[in-house]
Structures are given as C-alpha cells and as structure tokens.
PDB file of C-alpha atoms in Angstrom:
ATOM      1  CA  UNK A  14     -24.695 -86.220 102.392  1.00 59.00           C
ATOM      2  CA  UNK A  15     -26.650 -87.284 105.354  1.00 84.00           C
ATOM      3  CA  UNK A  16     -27.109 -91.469 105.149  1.00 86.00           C
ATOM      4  CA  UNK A  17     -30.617 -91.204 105.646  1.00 85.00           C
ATOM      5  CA  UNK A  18     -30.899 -88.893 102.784  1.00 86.00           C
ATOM      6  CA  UNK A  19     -29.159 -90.988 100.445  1.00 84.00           C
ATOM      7  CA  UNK A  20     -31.807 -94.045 101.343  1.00 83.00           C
ATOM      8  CA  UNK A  21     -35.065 -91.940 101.560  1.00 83.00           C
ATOM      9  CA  UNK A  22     -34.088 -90.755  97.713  1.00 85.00           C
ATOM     10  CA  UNK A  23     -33.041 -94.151  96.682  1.00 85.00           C
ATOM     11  CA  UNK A  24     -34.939 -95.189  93.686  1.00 88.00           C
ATOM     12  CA  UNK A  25     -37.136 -98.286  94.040  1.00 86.00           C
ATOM     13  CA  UNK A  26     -39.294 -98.316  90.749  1.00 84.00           C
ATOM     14  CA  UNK A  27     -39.131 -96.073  87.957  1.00 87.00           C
ATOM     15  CA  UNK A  28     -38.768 -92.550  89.337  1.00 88.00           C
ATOM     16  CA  UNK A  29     -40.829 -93.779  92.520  1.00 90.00           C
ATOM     17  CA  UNK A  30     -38.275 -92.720  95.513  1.00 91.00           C
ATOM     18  CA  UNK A  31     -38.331 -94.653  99.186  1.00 91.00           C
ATOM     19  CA  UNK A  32     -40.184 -91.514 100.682  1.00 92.00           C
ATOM     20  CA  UNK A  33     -42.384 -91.189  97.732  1.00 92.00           C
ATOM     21  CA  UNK A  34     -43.477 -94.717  98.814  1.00 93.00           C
ATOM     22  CA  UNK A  35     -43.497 -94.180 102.683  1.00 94.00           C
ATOM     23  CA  UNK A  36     -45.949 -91.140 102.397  1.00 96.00           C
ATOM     24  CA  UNK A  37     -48.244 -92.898 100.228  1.00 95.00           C
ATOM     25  CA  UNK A  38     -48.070 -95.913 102.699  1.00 96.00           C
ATOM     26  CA  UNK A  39     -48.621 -93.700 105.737  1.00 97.00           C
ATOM     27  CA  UNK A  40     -51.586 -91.702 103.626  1.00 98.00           C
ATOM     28  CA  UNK A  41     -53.157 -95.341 102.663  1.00 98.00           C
ATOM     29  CA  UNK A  42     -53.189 -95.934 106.549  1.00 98.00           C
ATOM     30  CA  UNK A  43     -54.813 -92.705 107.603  1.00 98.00           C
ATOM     31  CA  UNK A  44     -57.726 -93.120 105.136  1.00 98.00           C
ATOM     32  CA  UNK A  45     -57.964 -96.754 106.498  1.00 98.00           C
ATOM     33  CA  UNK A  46     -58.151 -96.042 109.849  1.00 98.00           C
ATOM     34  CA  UNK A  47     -60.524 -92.859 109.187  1.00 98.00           C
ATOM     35  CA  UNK A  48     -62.819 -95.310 107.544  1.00 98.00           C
ATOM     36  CA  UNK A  49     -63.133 -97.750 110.539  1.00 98.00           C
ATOM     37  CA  UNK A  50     -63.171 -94.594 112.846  1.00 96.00           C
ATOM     38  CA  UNK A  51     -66.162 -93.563 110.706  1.00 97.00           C
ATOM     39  CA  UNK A  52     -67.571 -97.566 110.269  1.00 97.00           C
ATOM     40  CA  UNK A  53     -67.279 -97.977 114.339  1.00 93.00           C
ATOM     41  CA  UNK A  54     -69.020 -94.745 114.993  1.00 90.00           C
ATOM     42  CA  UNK A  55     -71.686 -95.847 112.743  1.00 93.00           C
ATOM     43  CA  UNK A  56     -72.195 -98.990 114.595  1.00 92.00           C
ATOM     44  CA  UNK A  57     -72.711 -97.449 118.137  1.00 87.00           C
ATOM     45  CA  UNK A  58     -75.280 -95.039 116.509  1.00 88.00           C
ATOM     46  CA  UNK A  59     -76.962 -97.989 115.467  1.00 91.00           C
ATOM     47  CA  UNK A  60     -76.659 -99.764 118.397  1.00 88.00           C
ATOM     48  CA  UNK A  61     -77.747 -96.455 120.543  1.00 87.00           C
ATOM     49  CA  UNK A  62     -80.792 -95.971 118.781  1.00 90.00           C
ATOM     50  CA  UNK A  63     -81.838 -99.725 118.937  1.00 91.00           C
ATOM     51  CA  UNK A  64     -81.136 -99.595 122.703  1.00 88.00           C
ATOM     52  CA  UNK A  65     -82.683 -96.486 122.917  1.00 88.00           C
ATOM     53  CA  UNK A  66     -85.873 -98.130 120.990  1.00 91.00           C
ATOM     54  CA  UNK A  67     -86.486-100.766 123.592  1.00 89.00           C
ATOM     55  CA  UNK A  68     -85.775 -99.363 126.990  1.00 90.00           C
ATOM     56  CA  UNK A  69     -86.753 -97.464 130.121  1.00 89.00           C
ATOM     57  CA  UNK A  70     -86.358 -93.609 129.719  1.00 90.00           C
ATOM     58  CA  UNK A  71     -85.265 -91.769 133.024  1.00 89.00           C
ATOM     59  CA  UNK A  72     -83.535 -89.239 134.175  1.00 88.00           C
ATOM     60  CA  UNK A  73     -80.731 -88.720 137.059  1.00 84.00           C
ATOM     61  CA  UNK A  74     -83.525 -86.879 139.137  1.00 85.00           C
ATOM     62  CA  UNK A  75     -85.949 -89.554 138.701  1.00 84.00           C
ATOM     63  CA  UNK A  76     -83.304 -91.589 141.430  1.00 79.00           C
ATOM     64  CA  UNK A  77     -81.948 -88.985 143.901  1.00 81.00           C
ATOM     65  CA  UNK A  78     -83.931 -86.336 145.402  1.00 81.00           C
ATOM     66  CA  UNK A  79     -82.221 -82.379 144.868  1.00 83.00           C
ATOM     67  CA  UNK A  80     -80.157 -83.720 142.237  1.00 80.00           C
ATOM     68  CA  UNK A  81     -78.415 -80.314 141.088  1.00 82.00           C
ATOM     69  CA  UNK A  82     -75.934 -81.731 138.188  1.00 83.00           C
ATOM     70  CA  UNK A  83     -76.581 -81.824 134.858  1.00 84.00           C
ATOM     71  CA  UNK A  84     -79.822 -84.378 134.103  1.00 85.00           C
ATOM     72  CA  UNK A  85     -78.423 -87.110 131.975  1.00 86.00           C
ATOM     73  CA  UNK A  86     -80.509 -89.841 130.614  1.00 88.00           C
ATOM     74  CA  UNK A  87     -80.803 -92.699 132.253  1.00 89.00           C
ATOM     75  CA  UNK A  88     -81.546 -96.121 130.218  1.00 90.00           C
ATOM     76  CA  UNK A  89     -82.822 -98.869 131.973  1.00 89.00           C
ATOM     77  CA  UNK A  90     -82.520-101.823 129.529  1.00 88.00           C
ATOM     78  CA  UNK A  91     -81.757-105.363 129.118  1.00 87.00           C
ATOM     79  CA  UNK A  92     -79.212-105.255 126.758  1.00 86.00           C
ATOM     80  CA  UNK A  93     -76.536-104.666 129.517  1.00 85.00           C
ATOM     81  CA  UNK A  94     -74.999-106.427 132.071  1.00 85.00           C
ATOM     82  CA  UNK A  95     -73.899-103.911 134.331  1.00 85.00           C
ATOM     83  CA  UNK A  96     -74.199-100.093 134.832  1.00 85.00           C
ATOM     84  CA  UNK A  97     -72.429 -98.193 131.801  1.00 87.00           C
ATOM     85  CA  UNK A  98     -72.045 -94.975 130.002  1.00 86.00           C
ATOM     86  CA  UNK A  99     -72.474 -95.457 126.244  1.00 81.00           C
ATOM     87  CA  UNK A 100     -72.107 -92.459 123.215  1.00 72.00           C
ATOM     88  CA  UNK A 101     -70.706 -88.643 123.304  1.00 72.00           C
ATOM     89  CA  UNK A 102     -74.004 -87.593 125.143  1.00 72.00           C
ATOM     90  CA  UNK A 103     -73.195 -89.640 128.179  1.00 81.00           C
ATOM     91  CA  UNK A 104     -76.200 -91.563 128.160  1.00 86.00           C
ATOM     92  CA  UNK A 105     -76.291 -94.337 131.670  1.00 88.00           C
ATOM     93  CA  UNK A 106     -77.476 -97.237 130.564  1.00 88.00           C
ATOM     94  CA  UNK A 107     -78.432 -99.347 133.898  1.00 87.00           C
ATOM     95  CA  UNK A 108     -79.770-103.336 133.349  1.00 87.00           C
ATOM     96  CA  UNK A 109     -83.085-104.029 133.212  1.00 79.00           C
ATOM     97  CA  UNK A 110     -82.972-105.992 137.139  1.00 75.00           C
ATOM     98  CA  UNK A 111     -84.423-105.725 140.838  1.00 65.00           C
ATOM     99  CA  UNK A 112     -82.317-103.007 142.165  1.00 62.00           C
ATOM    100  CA  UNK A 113     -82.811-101.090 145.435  1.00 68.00           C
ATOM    101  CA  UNK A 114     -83.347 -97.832 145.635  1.00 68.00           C
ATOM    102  CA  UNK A 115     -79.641 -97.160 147.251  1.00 71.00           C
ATOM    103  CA  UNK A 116     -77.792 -99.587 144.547  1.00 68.00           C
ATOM    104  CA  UNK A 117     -79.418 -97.725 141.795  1.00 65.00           C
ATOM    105  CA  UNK A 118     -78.424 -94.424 143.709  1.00 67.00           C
ATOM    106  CA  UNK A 119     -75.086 -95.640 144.016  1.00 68.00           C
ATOM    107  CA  UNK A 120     -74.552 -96.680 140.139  1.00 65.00           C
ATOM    108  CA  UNK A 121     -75.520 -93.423 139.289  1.00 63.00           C
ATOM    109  CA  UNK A 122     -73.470 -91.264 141.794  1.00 66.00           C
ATOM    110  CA  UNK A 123     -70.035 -93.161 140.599  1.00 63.00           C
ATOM    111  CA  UNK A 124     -70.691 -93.022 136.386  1.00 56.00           C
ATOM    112  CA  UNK A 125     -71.808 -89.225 137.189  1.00 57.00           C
ATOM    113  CA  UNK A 126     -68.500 -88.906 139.497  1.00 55.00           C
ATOM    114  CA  UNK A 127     -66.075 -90.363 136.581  1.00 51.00           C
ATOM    115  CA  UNK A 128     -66.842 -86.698 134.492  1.00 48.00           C
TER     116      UNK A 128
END
C-alpha cells in the first residue's frame, strides 16, 4: 500500500483515524473563519451606517459637469483621512477639508478609474 495511506488510516484514539481528525480540523477552521468573515462584515455595516449618519451626501455629478458614469455616492465626512472607497456599493468617502474644486475633481476621477 501507498505510505500515505498507511498514515492517513493510522489509528490515533479509539477508532478516530489521522484523516478522520484532519477533516474535522480543516471543518473547525472553515466555520472559524466563516464566523469572522461574517463578524468583520458586520462591523463595516456598522461602521457604514454611522459614517453614513454624520456626513455630507453627494453625488459624482454634484463635482464634474456631464458626468456620464454611473452616479456613486459621494461622502464627505470627517472620519477619514484621505479619499477612499468603503463597502460593496462603492460608496467615496472624501474628508471633511478645504478642497478645490480640481483636487476634489481629481479624487473622484482616480477612485472612479480603479473599477
């Protein structure tokens, strides 16, 4: 018989084999890591809607003139830093500072270019 055969059926406890144990170790680590999939996507929900709560509401139109794309929100906010696309409905989220009217244009025109 194959080697690896032979250890994957090895015995460890009772009539627990090695491959009996490895699935149930790989299927413990699948549930974890769905769970802190699920737990993460939780917290940027939350975090979204607070953000969303206390900030600016525009739209890509509202800062360049013909603007044919699709509209995305625009968040202007100052719990950012810097210019950033947050959540699966590509929200921009732009900090809550004195901008120009071309620096704003530009922040737009390059998160809008990266889809």
């Amino acid at each position: 018989m194959n080697p690896i055969i032979v250890l994957l059926q090895y015995k460890i406890y009772a009539n627990v084999q090695v491959y009996q144990f490895l699935l149930l170790v790989w299927v413990l680590g699948i549930i974890w890591n769905l769970i802190k999939w699920i737990r993460a996507i939780q917290i940027t929900k939350d975090m979204y809607k607070r953000i969303e709560k206390h900030s600016e509401h525009y739209h890509i139109s509202d800062f360049i003139d013909n603007y044919q794309e699709e509209n995305y929100v625009v968040l202007r906010t100052n719990y950012v830093s810097s210019p950033m696309v947050m959540g699966f409905n590509k929200t921009i989220l732009i900090p809550d500072v004195c901008l120009s009217q071309e620096n704003l244009k530009k922040c737009i025109t390059s998160r809008n270019m990266a889809y």
